[in-house]
Every structure is written in structure tokens, then in C-alpha cells.
Coordinates of C-alpha atoms in Angstrom, one line a residue:
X5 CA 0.0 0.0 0.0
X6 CA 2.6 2.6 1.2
X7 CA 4.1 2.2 -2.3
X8 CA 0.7 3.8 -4.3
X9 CA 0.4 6.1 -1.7
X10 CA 3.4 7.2 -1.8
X11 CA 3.3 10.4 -2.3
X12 CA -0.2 11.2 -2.3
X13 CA -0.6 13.2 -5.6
X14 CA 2.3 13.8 -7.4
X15 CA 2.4 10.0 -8.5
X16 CA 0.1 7.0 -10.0
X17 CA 0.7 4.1 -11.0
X18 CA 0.2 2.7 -15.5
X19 CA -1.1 -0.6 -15.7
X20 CA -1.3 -1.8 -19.3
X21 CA 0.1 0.7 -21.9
X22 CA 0.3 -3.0 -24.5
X23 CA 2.6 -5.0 -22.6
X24 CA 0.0 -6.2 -20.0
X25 CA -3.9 -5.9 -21.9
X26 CA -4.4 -3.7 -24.7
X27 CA -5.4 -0.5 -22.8
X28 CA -4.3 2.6 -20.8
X29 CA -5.4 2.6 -17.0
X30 CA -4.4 4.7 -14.7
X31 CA -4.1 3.6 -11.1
X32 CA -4.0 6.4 -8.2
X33 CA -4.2 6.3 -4.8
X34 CA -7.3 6.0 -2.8
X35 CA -8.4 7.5 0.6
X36 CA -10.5 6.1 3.3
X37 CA -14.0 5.3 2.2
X38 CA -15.3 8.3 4.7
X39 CA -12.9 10.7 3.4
X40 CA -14.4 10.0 0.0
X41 CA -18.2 9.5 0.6
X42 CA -21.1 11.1 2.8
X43 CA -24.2 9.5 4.0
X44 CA -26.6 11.0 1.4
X45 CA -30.6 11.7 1.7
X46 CA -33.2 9.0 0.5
X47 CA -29.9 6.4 0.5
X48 CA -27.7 8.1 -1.9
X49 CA -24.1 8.5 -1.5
X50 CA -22.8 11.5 -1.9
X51 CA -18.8 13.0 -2.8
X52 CA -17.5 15.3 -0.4
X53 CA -14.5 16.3 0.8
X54 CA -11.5 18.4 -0.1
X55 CA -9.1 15.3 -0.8
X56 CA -11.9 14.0 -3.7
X57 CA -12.4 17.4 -4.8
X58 CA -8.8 17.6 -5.4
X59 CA -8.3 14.8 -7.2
X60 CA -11.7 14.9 -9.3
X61 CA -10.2 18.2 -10.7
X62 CA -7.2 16.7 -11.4
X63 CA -8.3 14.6 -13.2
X64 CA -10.7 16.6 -15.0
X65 CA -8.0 18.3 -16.1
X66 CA -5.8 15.9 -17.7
X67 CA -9.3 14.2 -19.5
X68 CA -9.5 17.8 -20.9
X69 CA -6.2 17.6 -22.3
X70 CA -4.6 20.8 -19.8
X71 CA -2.1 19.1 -18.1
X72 CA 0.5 17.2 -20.7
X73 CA 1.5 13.6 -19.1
X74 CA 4.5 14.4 -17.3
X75 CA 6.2 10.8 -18.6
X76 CA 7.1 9.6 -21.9
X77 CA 4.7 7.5 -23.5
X78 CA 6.2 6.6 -26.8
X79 CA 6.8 2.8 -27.0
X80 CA 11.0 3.0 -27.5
X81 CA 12.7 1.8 -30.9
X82 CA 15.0 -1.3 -29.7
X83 CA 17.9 -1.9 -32.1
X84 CA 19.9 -5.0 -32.7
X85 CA 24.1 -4.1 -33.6
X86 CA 26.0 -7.1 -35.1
X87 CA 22.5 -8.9 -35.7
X88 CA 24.7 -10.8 -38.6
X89 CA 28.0 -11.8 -36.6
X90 CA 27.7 -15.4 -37.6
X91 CA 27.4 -15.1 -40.7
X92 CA 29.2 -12.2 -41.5
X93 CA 31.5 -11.2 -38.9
X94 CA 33.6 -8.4 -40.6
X95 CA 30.8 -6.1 -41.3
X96 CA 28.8 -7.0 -37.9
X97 CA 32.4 -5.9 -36.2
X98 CA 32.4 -3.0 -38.4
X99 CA 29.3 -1.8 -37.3
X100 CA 30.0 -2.4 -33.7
X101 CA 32.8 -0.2 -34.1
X102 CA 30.8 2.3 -36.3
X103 CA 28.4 2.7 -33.1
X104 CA 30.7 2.8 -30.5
X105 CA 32.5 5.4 -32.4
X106 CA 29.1 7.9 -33.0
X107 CA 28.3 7.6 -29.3
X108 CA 31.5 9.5 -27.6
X109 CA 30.7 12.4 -25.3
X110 CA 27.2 11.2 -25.3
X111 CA 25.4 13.4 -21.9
X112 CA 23.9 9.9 -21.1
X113 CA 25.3 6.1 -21.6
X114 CA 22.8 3.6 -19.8
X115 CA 23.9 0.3 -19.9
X116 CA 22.8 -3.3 -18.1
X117 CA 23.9 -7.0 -18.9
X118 CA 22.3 -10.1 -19.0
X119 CA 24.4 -13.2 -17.6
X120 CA 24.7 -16.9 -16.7
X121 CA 24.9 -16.1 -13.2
X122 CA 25.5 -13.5 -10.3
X123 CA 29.5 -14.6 -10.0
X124 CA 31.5 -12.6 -12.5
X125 CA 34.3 -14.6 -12.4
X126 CA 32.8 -17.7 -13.3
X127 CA 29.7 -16.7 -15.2
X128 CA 29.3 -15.6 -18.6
X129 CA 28.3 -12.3 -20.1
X130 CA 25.1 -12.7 -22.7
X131 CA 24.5 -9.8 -23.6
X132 CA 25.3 -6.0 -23.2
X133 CA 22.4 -3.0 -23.9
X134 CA 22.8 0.7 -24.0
X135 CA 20.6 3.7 -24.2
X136 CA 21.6 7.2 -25.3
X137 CA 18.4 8.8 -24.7
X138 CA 14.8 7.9 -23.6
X139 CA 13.9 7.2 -26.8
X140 CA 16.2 3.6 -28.1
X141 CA 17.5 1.1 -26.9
X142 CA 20.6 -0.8 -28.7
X143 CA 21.5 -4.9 -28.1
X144 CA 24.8 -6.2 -29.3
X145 CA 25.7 -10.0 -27.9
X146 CA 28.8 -10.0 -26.1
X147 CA 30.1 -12.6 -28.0
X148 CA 31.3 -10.0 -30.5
X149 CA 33.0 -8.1 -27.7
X150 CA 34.8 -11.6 -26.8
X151 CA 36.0 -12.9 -30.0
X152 CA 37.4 -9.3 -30.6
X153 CA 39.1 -7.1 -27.7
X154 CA 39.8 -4.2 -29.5
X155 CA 36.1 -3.4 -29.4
X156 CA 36.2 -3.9 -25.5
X157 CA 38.8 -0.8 -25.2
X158 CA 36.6 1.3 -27.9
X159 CA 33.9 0.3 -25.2
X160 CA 35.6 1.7 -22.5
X161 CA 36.9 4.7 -24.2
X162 CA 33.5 5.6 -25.2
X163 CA 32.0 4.9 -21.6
X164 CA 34.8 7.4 -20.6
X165 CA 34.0 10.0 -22.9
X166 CA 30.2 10.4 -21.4
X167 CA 29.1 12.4 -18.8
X168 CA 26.5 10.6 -17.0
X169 CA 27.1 6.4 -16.9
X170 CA 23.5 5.7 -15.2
X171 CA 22.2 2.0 -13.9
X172 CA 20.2 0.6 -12.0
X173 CA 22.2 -1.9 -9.4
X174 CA 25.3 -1.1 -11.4
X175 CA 27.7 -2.5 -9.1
X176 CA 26.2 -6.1 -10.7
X177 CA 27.0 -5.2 -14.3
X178 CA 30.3 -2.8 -13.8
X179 CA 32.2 -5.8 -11.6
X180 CA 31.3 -8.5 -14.8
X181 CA 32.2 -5.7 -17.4
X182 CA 35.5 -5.2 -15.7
X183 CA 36.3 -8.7 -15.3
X184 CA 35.5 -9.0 -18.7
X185 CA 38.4 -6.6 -20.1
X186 CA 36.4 -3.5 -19.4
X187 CA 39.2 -0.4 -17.9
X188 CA 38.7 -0.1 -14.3
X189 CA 38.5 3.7 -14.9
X190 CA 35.0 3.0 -16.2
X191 CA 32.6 3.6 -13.0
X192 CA 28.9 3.9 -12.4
X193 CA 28.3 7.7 -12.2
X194 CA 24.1 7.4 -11.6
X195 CA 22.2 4.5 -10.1
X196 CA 18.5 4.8 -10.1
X197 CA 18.4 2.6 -7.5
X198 CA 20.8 4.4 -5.1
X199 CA 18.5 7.7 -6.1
X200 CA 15.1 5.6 -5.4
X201 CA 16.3 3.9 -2.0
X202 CA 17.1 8.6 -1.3
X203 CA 13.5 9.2 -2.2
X204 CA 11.8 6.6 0.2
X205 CA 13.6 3.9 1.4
X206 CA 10.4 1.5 2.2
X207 CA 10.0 1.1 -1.5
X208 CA 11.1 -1.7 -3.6
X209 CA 13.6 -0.3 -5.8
X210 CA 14.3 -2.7 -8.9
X211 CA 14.2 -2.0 -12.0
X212 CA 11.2 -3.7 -12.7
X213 CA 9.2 -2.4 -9.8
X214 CA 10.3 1.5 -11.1
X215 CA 8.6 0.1 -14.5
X216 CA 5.7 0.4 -12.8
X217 CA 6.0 3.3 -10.6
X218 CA 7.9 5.8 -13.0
X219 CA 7.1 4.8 -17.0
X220 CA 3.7 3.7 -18.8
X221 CA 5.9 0.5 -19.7
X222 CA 5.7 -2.0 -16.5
X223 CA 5.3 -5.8 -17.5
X224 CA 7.5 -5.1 -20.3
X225 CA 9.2 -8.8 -19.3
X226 CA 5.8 -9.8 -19.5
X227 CA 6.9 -12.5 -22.7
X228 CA 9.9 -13.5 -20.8
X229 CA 8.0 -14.5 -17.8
X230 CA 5.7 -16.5 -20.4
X231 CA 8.5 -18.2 -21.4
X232 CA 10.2 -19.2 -18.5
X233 CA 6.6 -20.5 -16.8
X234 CA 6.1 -22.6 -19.9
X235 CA 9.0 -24.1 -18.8
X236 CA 8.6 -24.8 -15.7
X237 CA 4.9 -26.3 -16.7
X238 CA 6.5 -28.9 -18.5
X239 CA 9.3 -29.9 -16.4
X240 CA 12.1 -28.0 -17.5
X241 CA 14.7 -26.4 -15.3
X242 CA 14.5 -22.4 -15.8
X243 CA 17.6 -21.6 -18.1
X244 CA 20.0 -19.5 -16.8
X245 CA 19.8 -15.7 -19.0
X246 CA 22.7 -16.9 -20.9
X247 CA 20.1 -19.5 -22.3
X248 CA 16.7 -17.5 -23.6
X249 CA 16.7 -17.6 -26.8
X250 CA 17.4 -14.0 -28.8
X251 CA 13.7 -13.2 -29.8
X252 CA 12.4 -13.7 -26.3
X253 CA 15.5 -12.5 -24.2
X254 CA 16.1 -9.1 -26.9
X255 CA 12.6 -7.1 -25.7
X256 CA 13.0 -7.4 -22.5
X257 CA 17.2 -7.0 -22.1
X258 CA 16.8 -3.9 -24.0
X259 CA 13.6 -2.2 -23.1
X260 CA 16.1 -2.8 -19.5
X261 CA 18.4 0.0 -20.8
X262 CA 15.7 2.6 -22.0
X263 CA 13.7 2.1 -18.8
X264 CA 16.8 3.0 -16.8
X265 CA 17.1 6.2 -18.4
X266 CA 13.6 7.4 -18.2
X267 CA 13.4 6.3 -14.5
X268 CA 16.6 8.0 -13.8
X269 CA 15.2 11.0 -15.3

């Protein structure tokens, strides 16, 4: 409860927005039922109070079109670099290198990993995503990065160049990143989580729950969960990341690195 609530009116809750239903619904917070209603005469109930007031205005307002949406409701562009490494590996490298190169001294680099494990010296890195902006979101398997270290110092350099390096739980993804060749001098400059846990510490603070409280786009891993419970319905262990297959595990690792900038933000 204390995380709707919380605050009162300057927040509310999307559920839907296509990735759970087909629909827009906005969820705020409720009051007491006698803050909200008055016995009435001949058994009707009546509104009263300021707090109902308030918020019936409000929300006249925004059904009116007067107050614009204060979040970004555009459904983000997610982009695939290197989609054609195995069969082409020049060119995907190419363009790797092509888009590490046209992101230096970027304001923002986002950036979260999906893995075989939580131990980064003995699990593997799957996959690495990066946002620029609240607008796309870019996947490029770190296989590429692997088979070709070069590209993990143009990573770094490029990580270097930008002023903000935001996460959420980055001290996950930064310890595998520099395990995995990554410069040390590469560090986590924003974490949404750190910046949550300042605004109210009860509150759940994963990226997933921040979905929810700060974007129109919670449930995004709603395909992913599908997945993994059709699984489990049939007897078979839940695969580690490393294991999804790329059309179900590429939503949902990088709508991760758009939703990290827009709830930073």
C-alpha cells in the first residue's frame, strides 16, 4: 500500500500501456471510504471532501487535455548491432565499431547486462544493452566483444567520454564488465536505484518495480515470464539468461536500458 500512496498526488501508477492488456489505465491512490463519501438523503451517496475534490479536478484536467502527461509515453525503438556476426563477422564488427565510435561524449550512456549467473568470475556475459536517450535502446551479444578485444577498449573509451554512466544496481553489471576486459577507470556515475532507495527507502527499488511506478511501460518482461513458466509447466529447469533464446530474451534486455534512463530521469 505505502508504495501507491506514496506520495499522495504527485504520482500514480500505469497498468497496461500494451505490454499487460491492450489498454491505458491509470491507477492512483485512494483515501479512506469516509474521506471520500457522505451519507446522502433517500440512500444516496454522496462526494464530499476536499481530498476528492482535489483529485476529481485533477483529473478533469488531464481528460480535458490541460495538463500534458508528465512521462514519456512513446513505445522505445530497440535496435539490434551485429545482428549478422555469424554469418558475416567483418561487417557486424564493423558496425559495432561504427556505433561505439558515434556515441563518444554522449550526456547519457545507460547500460545493463544479462548473464549466466551473479559470479563474475565464473559466469558468462550474454548480452550488453545501452541507451543514449529515452527514446532507443541498442542490443549487441557480447560474443562480439569476446572474439574481438579491441572493441572492449573502444567500449571503454567511449564509456569514458560520457558524462552521465547511469544503472540501475550497477555495481552487478560494472564488476562483470571489468572482469571481462572493461578499464577499471569506467565507474557507475548514476544508479537509479541508489537515487530511489534517497526518495523513500520502504520502496522496492528494482528496476522492474520502477517500470511500474515511473514509466507507462511495467510488465515489459511480461513475454519473458511466459516463457520461463512454460518451462517450468512442462518440467524444465529455468535456463539460466545466458540460455533465452534472442527473440524472447532481446525485448526485455533492452527495453532494460531505455527504462533506466527514463526512471533515472
Amino acid at each position: 500500500v505505502e508504495d501507491l500512496i506514496y506520495p499522495v498526488f504527485e504520482n500514480y501508477v500505469y497498468i497496461g500501456h500494451g505490454w499487460i492488456g491492450d489498454y491505458d489505465c491509470f491507477l492512483f491512490p485512494q483515501f479512506p471510504v469516509y474521506d471520500i463519501f457522505c451519507p446522502g438523503s433517500r440512500n444516496k451517496v454522496e462526494l464530499q471532501g476536499w481530498k476528492m475534490n482535489f483529485m476529481i479536478t485533477v483529473l478533469r484536467k488531464i481528460a480535458a487535455h490541460q495538463y500534458k502527461l508528465p512521462d514519456d509515453m512513446t513505445t522505445p525503438n530497440l535496435v539490434e548491432i551485429g545482428a549478422d556476426y555469424d554469418s558475416n563477422p567483418s561487417k557486424a564488427v564493423k558496425d559495432v565499431e561504427d556505433f561505439l565510435n558515434s556515441h563518444f561524449n554522449s550526456d547519457i550512456c545507460a547500460f545493463d547486462l544479462e548473464t549466466s549467473g551473479f559470479d563474475p568470475w565464473r559466469c558468462k556475459i550474454r548480452c550488453i544493452t545501452l541507451a543514449f536517450d529515452a527514446a532507443t535502446g541498442y542490443y549487441i551479444e557480447w560474443k562480439i566483444f569476446a572474439d574481438n578485444p579491441q572493441l572492449v577498449n573502444l567500449l571503454s573509451n567511449m564509456m569514458l567520454s560520457c558524462k552521465h554512466r547511469v544503472t540501475v544496481n550497477g555495481k552487478f553489471d560494472i564488476k562483470f564488465l571489468w572482469v571481462n576486459g572493461l578499464s577499471t577507470d569506467v565507474k557507475v556515475t548514476e544508479d537509479a536505484m541508489t537515487l530511489c532507495h534517497c526518495l523513500c527507502s520502504g520502496r522496492k527499488k528494482g528496476l522492474k518495480t520502477q517500470a511500474f511506478f515511473w514509466t507507462p511501460h511495467g510488465g515489459y518482461d511480461h513475454k519473458l515470464d511466459l516463457y520461463r513458466d512454460g518451462l517450468k509447466k512442462k518440467g524444465i529447469k529455468d535456463p539460466s539468461y545466458y540460455d533465452i533464446p534472442k527473440d524472447t530474451l532481446f525485448v526485455y534486455a533492452t527495453m532494460d536500458a531505455v527504462i533506466t534512463v527514463r526512471v533515472w530521469l
